[in-house]
Short mmCIF file of C-alpha atoms in Angstrom, two decimals:
data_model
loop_
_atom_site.label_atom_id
_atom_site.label_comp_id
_atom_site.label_asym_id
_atom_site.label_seq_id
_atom_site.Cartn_x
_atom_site.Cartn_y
_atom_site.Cartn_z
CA UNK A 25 3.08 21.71 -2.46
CA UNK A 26 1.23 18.42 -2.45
CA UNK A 27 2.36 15.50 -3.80
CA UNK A 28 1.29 11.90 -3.74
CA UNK A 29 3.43 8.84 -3.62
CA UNK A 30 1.72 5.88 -5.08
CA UNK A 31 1.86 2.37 -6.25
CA UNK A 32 1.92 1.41 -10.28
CA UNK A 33 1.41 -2.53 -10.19
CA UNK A 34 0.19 -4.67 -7.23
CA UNK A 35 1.48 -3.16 -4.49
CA UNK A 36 5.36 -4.07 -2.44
CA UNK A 37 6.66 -1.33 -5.23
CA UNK A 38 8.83 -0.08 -2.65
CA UNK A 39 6.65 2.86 -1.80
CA UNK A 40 7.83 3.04 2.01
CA UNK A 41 11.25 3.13 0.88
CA UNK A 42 10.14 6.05 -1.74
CA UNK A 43 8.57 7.75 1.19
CA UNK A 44 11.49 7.68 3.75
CA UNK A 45 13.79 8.84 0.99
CA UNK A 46 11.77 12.20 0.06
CA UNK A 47 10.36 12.82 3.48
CA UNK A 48 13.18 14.48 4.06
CA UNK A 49 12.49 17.52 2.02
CA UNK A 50 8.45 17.33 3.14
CA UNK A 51 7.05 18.79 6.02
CA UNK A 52 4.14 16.36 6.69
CA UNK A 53 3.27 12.96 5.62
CA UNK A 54 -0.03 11.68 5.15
CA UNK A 55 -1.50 7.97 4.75
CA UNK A 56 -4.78 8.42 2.84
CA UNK A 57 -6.45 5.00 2.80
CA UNK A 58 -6.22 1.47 3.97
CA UNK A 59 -5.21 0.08 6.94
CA UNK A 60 -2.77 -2.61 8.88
CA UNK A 61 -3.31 -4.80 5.82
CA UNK A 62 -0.14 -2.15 4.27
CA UNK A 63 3.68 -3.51 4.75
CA UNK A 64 5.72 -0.20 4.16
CA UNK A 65 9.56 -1.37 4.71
CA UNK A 66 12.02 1.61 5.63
CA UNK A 67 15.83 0.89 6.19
CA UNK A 68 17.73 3.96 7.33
CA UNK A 69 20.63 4.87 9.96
CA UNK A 70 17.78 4.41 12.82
CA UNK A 71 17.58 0.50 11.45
CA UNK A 72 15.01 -1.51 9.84
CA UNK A 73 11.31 -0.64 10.45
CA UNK A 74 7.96 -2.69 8.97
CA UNK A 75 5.45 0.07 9.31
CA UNK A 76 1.78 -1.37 8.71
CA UNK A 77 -0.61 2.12 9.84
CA UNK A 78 1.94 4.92 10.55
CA UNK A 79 3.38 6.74 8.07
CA UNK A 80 6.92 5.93 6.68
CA UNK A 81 7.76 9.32 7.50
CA UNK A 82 7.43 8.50 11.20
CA UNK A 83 11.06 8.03 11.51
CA UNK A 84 12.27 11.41 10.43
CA UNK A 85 11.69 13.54 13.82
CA UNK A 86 11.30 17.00 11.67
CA UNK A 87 7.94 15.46 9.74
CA UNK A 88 4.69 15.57 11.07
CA UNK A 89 2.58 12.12 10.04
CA UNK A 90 -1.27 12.45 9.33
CA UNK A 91 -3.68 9.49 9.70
CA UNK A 92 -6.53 10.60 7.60
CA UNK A 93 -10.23 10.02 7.06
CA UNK A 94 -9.61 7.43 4.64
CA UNK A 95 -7.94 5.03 6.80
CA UNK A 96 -9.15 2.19 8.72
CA UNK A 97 -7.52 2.08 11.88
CA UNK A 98 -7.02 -0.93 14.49
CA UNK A 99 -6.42 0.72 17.68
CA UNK A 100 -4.83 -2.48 19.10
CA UNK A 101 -2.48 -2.64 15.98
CA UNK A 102 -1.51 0.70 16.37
CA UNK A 103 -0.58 1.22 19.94
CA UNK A 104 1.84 -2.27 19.00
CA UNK A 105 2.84 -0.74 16.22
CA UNK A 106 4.39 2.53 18.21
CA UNK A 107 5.29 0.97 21.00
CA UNK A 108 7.75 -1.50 19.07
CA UNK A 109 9.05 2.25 17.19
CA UNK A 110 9.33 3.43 21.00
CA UNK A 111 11.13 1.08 22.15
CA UNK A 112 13.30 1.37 18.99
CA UNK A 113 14.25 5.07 19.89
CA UNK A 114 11.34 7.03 17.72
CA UNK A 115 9.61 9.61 19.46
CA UNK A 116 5.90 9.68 19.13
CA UNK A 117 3.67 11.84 20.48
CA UNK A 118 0.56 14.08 19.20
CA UNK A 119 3.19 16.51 17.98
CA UNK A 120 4.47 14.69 15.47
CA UNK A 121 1.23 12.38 15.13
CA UNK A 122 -2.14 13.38 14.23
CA UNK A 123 -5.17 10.78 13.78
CA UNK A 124 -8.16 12.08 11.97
CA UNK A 125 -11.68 12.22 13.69
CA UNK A 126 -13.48 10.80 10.72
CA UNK A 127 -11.12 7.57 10.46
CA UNK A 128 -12.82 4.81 10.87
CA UNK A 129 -12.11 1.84 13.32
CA UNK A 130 -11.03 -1.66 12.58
CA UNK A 131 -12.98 -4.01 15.07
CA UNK A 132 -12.00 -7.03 16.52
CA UNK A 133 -15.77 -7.99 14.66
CA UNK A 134 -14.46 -7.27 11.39
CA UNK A 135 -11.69 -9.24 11.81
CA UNK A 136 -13.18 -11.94 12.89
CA UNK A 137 -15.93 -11.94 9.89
CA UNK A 138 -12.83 -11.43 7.01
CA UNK A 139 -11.52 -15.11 8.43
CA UNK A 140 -15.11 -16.49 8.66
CA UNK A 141 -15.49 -15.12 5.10
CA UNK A 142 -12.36 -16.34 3.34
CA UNK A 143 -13.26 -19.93 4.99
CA UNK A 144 -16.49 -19.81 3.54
CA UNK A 145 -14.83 -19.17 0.39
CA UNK A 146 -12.62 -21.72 0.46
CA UNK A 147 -11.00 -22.69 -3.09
CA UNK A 148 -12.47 -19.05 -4.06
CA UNK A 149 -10.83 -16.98 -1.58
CA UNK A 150 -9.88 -13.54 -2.75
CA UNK A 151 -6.30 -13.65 -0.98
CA UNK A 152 -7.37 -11.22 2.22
CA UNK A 153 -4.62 -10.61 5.00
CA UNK A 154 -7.68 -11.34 7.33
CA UNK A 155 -6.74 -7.91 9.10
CA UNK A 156 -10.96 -7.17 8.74
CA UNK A 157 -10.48 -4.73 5.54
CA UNK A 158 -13.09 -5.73 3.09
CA UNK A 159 -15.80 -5.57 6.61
CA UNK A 160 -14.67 -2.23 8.20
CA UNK A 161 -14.97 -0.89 4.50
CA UNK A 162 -18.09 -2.31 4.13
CA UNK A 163 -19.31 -1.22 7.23
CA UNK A 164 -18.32 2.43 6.16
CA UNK A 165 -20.51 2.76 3.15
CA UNK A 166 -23.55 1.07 5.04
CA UNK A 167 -23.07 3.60 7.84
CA UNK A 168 -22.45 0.89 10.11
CA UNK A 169 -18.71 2.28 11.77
CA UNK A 170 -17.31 3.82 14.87
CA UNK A 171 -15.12 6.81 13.52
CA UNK A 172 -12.33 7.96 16.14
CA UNK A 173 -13.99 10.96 16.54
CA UNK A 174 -17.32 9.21 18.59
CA UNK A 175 -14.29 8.20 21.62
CA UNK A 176 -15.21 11.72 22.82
CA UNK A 177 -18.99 11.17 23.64
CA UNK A 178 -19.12 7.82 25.55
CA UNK A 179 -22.92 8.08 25.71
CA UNK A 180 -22.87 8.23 22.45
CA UNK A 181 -20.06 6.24 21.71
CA UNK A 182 -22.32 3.12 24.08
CA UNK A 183 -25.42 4.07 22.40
CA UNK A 184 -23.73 3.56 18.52
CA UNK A 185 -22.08 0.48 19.55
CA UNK A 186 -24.86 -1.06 20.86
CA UNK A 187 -27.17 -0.64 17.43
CA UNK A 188 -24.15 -1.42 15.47
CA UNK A 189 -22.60 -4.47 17.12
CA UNK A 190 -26.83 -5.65 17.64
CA UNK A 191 -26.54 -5.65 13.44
CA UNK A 192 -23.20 -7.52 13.09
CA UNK A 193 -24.02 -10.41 15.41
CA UNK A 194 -26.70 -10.64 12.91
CA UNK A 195 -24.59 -11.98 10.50
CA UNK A 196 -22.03 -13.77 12.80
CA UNK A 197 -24.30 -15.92 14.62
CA UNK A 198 -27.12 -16.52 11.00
CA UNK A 199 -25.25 -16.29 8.28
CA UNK A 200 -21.04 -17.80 9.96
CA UNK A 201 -22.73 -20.12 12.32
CA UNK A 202 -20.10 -18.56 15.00
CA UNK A 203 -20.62 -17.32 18.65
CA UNK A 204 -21.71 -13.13 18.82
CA UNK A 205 -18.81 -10.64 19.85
CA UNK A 206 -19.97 -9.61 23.03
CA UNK A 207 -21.11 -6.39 24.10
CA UNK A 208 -18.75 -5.39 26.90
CA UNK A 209 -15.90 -6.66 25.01
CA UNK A 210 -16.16 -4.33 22.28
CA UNK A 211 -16.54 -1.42 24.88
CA UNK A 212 -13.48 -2.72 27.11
CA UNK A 213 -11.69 -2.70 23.32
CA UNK A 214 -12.53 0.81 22.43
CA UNK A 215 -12.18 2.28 26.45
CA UNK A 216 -8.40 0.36 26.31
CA UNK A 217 -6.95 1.27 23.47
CA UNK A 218 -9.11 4.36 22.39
CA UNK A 219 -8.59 6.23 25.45
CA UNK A 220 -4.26 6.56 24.83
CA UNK A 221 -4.88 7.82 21.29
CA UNK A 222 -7.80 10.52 22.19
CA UNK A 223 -5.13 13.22 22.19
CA UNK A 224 -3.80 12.31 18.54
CA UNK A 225 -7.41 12.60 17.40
CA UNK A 226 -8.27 16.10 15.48
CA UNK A 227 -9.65 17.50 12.62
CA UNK A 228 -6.80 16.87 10.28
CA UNK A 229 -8.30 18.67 7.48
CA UNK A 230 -8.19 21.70 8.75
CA UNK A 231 -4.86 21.31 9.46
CA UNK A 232 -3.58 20.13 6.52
CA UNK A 233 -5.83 22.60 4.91
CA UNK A 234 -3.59 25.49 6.99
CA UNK A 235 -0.44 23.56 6.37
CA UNK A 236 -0.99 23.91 2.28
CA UNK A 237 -2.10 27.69 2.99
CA UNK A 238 1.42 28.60 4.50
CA UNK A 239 3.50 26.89 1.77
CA UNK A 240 3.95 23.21 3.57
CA UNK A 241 5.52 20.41 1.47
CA UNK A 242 2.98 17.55 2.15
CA UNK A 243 3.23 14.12 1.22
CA UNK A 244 0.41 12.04 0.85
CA UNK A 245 1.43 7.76 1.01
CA UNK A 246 -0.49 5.68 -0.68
CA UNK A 247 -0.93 1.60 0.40
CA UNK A 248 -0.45 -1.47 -2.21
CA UNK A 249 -1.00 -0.03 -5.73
CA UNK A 250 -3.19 0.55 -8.98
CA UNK A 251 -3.75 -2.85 -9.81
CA UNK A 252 -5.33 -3.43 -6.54
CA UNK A 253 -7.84 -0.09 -6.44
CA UNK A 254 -11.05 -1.03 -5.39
CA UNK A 255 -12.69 0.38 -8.99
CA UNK A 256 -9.16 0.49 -11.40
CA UNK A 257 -7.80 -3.02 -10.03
CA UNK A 258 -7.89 -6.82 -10.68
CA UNK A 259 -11.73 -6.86 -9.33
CA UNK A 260 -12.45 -8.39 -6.93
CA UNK A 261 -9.31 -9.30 -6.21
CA UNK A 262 -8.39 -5.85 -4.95
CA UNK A 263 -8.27 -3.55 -1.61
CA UNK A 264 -11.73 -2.48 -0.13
CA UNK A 265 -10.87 1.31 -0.86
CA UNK A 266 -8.93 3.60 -3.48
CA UNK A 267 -5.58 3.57 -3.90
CA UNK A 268 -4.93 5.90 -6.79
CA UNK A 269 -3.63 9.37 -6.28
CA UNK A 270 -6.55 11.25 -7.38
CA UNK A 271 -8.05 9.99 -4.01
CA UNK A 272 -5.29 11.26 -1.52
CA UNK A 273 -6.70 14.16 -0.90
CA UNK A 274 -10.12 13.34 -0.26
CA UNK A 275 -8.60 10.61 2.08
CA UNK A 276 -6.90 12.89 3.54
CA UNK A 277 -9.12 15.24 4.86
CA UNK A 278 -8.98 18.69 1.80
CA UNK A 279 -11.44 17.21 -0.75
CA UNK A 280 -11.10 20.58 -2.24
CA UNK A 281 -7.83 20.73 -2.66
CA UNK A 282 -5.67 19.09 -5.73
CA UNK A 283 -2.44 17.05 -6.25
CA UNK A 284 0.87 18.94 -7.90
CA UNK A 285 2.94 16.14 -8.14
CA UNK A 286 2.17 12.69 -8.86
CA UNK A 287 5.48 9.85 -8.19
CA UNK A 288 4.46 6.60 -9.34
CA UNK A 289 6.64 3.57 -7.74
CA UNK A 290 7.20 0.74 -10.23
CA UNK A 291 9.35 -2.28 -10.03
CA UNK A 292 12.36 -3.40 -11.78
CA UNK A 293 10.05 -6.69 -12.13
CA UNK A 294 6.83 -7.89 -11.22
CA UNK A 295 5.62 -9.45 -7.42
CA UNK A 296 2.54 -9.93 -6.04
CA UNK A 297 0.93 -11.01 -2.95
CA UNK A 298 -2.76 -12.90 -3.08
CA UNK A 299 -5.19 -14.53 -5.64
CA UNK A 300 -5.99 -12.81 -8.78
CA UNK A 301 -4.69 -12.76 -12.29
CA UNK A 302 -0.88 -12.48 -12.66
CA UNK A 303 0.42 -12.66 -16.46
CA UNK A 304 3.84 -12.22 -15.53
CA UNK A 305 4.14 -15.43 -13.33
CA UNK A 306 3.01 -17.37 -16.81
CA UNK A 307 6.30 -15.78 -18.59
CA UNK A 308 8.96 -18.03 -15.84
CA UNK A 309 9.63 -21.58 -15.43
CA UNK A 310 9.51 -22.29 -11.70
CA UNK A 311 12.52 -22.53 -11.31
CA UNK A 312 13.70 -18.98 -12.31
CA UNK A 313 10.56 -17.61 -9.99
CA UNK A 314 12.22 -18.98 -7.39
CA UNK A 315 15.47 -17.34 -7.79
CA UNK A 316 13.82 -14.04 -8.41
CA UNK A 317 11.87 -14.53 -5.34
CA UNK A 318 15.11 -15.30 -3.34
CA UNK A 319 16.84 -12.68 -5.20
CA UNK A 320 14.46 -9.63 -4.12
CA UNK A 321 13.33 -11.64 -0.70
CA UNK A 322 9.59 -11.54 -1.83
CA UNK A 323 8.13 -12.29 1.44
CA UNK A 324 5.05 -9.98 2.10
CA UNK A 325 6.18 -7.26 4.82
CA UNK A 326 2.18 -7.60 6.07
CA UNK A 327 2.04 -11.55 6.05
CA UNK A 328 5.35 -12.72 5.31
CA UNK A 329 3.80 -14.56 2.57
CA UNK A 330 5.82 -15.61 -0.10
CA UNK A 331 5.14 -13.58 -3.14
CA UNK A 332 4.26 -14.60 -6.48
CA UNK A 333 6.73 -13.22 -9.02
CA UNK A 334 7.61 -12.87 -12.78
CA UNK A 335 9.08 -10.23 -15.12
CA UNK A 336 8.50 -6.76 -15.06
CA UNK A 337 5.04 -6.65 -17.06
CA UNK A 338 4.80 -3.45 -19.34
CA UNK A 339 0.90 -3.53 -19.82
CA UNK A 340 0.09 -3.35 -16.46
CA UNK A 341 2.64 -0.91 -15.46
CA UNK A 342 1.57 1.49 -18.11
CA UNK A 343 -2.01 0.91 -16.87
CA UNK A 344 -0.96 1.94 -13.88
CA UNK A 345 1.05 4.73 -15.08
CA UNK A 346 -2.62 5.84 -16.37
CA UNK A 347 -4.61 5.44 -13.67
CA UNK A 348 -2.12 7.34 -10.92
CA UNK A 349 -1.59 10.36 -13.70
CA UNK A 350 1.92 9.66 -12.72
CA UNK A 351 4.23 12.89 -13.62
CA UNK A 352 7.22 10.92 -12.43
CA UNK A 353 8.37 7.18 -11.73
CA UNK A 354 10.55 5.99 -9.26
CA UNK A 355 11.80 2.43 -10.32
CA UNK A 356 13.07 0.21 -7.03
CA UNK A 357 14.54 -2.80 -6.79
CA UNK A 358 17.22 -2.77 -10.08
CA UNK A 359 19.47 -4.18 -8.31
CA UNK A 360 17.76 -7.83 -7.88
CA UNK A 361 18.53 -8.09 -11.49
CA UNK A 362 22.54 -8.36 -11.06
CA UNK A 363 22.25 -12.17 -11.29
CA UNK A 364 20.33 -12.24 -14.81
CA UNK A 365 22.11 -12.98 -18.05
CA UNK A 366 19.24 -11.50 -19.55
CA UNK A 367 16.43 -9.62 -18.73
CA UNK A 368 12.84 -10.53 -19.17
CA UNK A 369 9.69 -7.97 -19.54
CA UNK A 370 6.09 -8.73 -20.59
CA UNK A 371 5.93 -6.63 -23.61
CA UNK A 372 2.15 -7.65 -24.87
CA UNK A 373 -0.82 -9.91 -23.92
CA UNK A 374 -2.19 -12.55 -25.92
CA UNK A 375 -5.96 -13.14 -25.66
CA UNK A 376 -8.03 -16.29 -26.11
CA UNK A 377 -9.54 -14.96 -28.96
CA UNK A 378 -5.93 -15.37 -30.71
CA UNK A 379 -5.34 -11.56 -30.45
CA UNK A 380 -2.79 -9.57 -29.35
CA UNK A 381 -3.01 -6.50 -27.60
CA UNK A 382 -0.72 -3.95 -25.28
CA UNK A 383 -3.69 -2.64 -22.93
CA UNK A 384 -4.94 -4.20 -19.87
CA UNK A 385 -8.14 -6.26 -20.20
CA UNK A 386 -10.08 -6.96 -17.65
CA UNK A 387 -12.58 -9.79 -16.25
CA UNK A 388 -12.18 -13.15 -18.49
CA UNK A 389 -9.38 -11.85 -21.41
CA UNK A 390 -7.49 -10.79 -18.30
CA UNK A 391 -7.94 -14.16 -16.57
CA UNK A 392 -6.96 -16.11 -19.68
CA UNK A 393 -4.33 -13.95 -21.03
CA UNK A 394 -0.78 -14.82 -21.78
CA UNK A 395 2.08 -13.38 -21.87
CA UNK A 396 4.32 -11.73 -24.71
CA UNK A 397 8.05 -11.70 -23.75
CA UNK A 398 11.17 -9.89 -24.98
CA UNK A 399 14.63 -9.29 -23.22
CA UNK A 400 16.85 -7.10 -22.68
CA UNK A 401 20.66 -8.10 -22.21
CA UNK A 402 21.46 -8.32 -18.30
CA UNK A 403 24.49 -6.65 -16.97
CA UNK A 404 25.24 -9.15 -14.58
CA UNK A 405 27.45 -7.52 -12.19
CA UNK A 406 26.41 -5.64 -8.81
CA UNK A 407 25.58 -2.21 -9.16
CA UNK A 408 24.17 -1.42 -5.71
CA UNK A 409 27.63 1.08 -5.66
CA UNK A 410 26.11 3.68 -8.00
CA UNK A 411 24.81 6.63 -7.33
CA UNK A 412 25.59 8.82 -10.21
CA UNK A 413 23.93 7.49 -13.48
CA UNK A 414 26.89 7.50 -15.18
CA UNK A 415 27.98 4.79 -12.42
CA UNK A 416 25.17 2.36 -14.37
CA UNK A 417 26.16 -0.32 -16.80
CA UNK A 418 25.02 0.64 -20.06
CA UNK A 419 23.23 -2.49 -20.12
CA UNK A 420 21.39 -1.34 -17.06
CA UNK A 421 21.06 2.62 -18.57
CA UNK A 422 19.51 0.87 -21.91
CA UNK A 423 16.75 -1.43 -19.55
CA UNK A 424 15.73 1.68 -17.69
CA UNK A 425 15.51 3.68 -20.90
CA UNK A 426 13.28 1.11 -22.55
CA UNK A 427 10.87 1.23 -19.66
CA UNK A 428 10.54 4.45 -19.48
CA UNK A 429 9.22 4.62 -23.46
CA UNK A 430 7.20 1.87 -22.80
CA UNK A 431 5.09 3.26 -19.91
CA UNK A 432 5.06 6.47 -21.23
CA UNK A 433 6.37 8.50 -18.03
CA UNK A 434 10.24 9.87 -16.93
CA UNK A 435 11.81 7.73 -14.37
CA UNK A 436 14.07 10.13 -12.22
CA UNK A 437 14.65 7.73 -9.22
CA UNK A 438 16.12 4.68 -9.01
CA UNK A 439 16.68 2.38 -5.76
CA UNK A 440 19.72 0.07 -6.23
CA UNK A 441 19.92 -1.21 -2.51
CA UNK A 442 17.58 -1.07 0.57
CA UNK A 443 20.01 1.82 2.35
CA UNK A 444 18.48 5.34 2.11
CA UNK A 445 20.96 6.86 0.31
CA UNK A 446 21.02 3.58 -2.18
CA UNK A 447 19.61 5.56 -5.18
CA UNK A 448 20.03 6.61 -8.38
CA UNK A 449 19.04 10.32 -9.02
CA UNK A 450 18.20 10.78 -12.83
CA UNK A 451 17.13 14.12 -14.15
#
């Protein structure tokens, strides 16, 4: 059984907390794409983990967590990254950890060209978290990478480095002005923090391949969401790879194989980290973003950035509804709408053309576009208690109801609290 857990809007959907709630029925769970530029939150009965490459499975010690091909992996990041689960309690070990040999590797380089890039930007920035996405990805497609995999052959490995790095400092030194990445640095980089992880290295595909051949529940994890895909999303304000489901498992290593269950995670409302065009900010005064923001602590889990916030915005959602072929929603966060009397949603966009419409532009008519709101009476009391539907307002049952018409897909989970068991089951 594979099934894919992915992101409807921006991203900070609450996917990690989706993950960490239906791991426990899953045998494996797989990240398929991105990198340390992903903020997964999990709260549970171990306590309160920011996961940024692993897997949010990684804290369940019966599931197996797959890296795959897809990702781009700082090694540095990553051995921080399990030694701060270690020391936490979490076992990890290549039992219960398995890094595919085609990932690719995150550079201190590419870093260091994503800030030289968004400074050369300036006022045009596209909103990176200058963790060297947009260059590792880049440096995938022009065949310019180390993949995990080339640790194994340091002759190799020296020789690759060499031609690649030689290209790079190219563009640092001509094009940035900046002083080259050294040589022996790179090579002290990969020999330090390559080495420990050599034994997590594999071909995952094969394994997950044999995992799906003996009946294995797999779970494939998805970073940030539709709206950010590098081909579906707010281009080119979006991630350097694809997001959607239809690319976990390609990303993960069994091209071949195909999806049975697509969960989409949507929002009670709207956030978003970054630049780009966000309707739903347009539909609040400033002064009821900011108690939204305080409301659902919209700091990025990444950046700690403050996110940008507004209603719960309909046309994108069904969008992404759309684009992840969703066969379910999961809808987090309901319960950062106790305070509201009544309760927003961006119901329709209105172009600068003087038209209206309900699907999701793109280029200029989405830059320019305005928001069409309606509400919905709030219920205005705290309902992170429930856990039967029945235990919802009606108020509550009637805004859940509406969104699920309006995006065209059956929500059947709903978080009303960080806490793992803090959900709603409705069938």
């Amino acid at each position: 059984m594979l099934t894919a857990i992915v992101g409807i809007n921006w991203g900070d959907e609450g996917k990690g907390r989706v993950v960490d709630l239906l791991s426990e029925s899953q045998d494996i769970v797989v990240r398929y794409q991105g990198g340390n530029n992903a903020g997964h939150t999990v709260v549970n009965d171990r306590g309160e983990f920011i996961l940024n490459l692993l897997p949010s499975g990684i804290t369940r010690p019966n599931v197996v967590c797959v890296m795959g091909n897809g990702m781009a992996i700082d090694l540095k990041h990553l051995h921080g990254e399990i030694e701060r689960l270690r020391s936490a309690g979490i076992e990890i070990s290549p039992a219960n950890l398995k890094i595919s040999d085609r990932a690719v590797i995150t550079m201190p380089y590419h870093v260091r060209l994503d800030k030289l890039e968004e400074t050369r930007l300036a006022g045009e920035k596209y909103g990176s978290t200058l963790r060297g996405i947009a260059p590792v990805y880049s440096d995938k497609y022009a065949k310019k990478c180390i993949r995990t995999g080339d640790l194994f052959f340091p002759e190799y490995l020296e020789h690759r480095l060499k031609n690649v790095l030689a290209y790079k400092n190219l563009m640092i030194e001509n094009v940035y002005g900046a002083e080259e990445s050294a040589f022996e640095d790179m090579m002290d980089y990969l020999n330090t923090y390559g080495g420990e992880f050599k034994d997590y290295i594999c071909d995952v595909g094969q394994y997950l391949a044999d995992a799906d051949a003996a009946g294995k529940k797999v779970l494939f994890e998805a970073q940030l969401g539709a709206l950010r895909d590098i081909d579906f999303g707010i281009y080119p304000y979006t991630t350097s790879s694809n997001v959607i489901g239809a690319y976990a498992p390609i990303g993960a290593g069994i091209p071949g194989h195909k999806l049975h269950n697509s969960i989409g995670v949507m929002k009670a409302y709207s956030s978003c980290v970054g630049d780009g065009p966000f309707t739903a900010e347009l539909a609040m005064t400033e002064e009821e973003k900011h108690a939204l923001r305080e409301a659902g602590h919209e700091y990025g889990a990444a950046t700690g950035r403050p996110r940008r916030v507004g209603p719960i915005d309909l046309v994108a959602s069904r969008y992404g509804v759309f684009c992840q072929g969703c066969d379910e929603v999961a809808l987090t966060l309901l319960d950062v709408l106790d305070y509201m009397d009544k309760i927003p949603m961006v119901t329709a966009y209105k172009l600068s053309d003087g038209t209206t419409t309900t699907r999701f532009p793109m280029g200029e008519a989405l830059d320019t576009a305005q928001p069409v709101v309606e509400y919905l009476p709030g219920w205005h009391c705290d309902i992170t208690a429930a856990r039967k539907w029945e235990d919802l307002p009606k108020e509550a049952q009637a805004y859940v109801e509406y969104l699920e018409k309006a995006v065209g897909c059956k929500i059947t989970y709903i978080s009303v609290g960080a806490e793992r068991e803090a959900y709603v089951h409705h069938v």
